[in-house]
PDB file of C-alpha atoms in Angstrom:
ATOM      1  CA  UNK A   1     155.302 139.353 105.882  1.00  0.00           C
ATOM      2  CA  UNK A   2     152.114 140.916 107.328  1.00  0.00           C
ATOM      3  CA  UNK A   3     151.184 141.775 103.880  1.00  0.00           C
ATOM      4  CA  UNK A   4     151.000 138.374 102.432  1.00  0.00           C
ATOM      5  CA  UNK A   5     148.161 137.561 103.755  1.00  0.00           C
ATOM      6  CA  UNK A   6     145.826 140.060 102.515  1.00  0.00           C
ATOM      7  CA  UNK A   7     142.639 137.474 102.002  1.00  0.00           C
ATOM      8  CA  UNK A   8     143.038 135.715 105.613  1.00  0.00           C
ATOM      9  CA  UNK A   9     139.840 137.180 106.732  1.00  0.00           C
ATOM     10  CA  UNK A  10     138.126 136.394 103.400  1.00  0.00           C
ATOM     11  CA  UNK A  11     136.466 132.811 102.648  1.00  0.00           C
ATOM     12  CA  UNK A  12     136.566 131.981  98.646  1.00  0.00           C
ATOM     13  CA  UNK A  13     133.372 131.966  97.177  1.00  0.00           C
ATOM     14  CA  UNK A  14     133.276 128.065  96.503  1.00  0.00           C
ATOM     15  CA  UNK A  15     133.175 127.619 100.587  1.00  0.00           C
ATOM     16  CA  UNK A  16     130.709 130.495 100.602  1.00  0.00           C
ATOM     17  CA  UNK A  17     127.654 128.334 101.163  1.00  0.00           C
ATOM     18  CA  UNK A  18     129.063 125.455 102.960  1.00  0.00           C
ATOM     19  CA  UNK A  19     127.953 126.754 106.355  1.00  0.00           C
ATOM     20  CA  UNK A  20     124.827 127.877 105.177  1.00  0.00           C
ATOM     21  CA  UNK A  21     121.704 125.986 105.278  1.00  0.00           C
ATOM     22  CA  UNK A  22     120.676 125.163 101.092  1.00  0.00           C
ATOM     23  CA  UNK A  23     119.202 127.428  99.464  1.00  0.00           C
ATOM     24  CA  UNK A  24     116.609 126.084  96.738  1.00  0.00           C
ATOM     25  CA  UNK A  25     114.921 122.792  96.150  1.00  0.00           C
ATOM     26  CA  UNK A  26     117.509 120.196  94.892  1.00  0.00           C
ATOM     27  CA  UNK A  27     117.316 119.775  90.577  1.00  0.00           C
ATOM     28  CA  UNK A  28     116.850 115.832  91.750  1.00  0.00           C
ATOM     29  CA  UNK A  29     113.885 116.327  93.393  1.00  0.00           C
ATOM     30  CA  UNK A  30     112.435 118.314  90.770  1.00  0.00           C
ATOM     31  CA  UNK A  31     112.719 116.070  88.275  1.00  0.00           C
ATOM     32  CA  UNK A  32     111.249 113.410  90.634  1.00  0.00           C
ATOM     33  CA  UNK A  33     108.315 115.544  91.492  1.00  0.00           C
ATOM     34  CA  UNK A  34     107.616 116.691  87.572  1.00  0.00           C
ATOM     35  CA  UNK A  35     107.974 112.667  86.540  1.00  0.00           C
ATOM     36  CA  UNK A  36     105.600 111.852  89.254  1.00  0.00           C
ATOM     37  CA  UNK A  37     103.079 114.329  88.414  1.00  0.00           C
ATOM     38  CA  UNK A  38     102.847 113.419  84.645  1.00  0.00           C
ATOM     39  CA  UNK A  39     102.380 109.929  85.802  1.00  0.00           C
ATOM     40  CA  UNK A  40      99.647 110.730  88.379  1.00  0.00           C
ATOM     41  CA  UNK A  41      97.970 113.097  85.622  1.00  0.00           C
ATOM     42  CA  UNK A  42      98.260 110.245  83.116  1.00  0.00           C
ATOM     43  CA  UNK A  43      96.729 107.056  85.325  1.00  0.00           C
ATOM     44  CA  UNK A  44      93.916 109.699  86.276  1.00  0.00           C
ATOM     45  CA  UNK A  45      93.174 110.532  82.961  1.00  0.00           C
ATOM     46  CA  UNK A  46      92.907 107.165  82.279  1.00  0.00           C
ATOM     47  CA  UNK A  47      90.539 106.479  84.610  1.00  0.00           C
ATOM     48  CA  UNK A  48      87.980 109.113  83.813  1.00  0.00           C
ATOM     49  CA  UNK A  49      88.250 108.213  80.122  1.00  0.00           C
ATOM     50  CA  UNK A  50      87.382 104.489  81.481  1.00  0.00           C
ATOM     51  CA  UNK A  51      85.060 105.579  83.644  1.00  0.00           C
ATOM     52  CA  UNK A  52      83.174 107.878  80.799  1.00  0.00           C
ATOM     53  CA  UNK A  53      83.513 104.929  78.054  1.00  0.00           C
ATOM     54  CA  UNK A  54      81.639 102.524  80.240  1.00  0.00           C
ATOM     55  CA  UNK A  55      78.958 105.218  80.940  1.00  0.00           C
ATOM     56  CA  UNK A  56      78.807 106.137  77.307  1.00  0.00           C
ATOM     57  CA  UNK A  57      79.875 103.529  74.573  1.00  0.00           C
ATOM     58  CA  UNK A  58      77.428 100.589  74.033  1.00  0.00           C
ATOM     59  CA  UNK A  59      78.119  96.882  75.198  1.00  0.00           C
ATOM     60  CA  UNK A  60      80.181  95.065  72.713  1.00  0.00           C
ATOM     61  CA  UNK A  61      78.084  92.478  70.635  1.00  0.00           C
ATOM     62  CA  UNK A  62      78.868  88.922  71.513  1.00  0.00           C
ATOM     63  CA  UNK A  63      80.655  86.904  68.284  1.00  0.00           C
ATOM     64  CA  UNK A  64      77.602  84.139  67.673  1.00  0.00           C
ATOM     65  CA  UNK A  65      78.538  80.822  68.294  1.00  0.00           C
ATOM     66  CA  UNK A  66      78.710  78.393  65.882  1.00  0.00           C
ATOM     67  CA  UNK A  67      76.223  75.277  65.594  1.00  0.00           C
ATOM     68  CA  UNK A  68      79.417  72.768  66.156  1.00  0.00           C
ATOM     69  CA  UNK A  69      80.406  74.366  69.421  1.00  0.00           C
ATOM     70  CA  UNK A  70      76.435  73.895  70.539  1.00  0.00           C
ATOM     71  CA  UNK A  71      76.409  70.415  69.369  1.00  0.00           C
ATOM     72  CA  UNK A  72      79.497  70.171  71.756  1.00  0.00           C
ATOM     73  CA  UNK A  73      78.325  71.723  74.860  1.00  0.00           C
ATOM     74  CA  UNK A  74      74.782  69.990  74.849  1.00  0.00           C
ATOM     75  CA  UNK A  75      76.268  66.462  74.320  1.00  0.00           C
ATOM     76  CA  UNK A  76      78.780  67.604  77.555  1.00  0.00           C
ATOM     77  CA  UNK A  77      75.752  68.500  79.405  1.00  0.00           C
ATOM     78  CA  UNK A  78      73.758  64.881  78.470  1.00  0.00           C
ATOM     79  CA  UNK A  79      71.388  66.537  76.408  1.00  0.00           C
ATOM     80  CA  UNK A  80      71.003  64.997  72.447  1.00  0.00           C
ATOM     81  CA  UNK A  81      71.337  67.169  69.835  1.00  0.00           C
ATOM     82  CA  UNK A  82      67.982  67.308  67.679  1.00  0.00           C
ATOM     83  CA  UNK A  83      68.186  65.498  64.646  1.00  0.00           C
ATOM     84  CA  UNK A  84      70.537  62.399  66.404  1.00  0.00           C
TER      85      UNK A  84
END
């Protein structure tokens, strides 16, 4: 009967690590840190490429506005349009 139990004194190797503390970062935390870090990198690069534009590229031109639109905003401000 003695010899039945061979393996008592043995632990299986599923319940190998259970005791341990874990070895390895966790695959979860990973993939949080390697999401995180192409967002970082992206809202960075975003801002230098904003920051360089506004340095670099010329002001936009303003659209001209139209002789109807003045007519409006000078008879809003009490002033007569010439010719009237």
């Amino acid at each position: 009967m003695a010899d039945d139990f061979e393996f008592a004194d043995k632990v299986p190797p599923s319940f190998d690590s259970v005791g341990n503390a874990s070895k390895g970062f966790n695959p979860g935390l990973i993939v949080l840190l390697l999401v995180g870090g192409l967002v970082l990198i992206f809202l960075v690069g975003n801002f230098v490429l904003y920051s360089y534009a506004q340095k670099t590229l010329p002001p936009r031109k303003k659209k001209p506005v139209s002789k109807k639109k003045m007519k409006k905003e000078r008879l809003k401000q009490g002033v007569s349009a010439p010719g009237e």
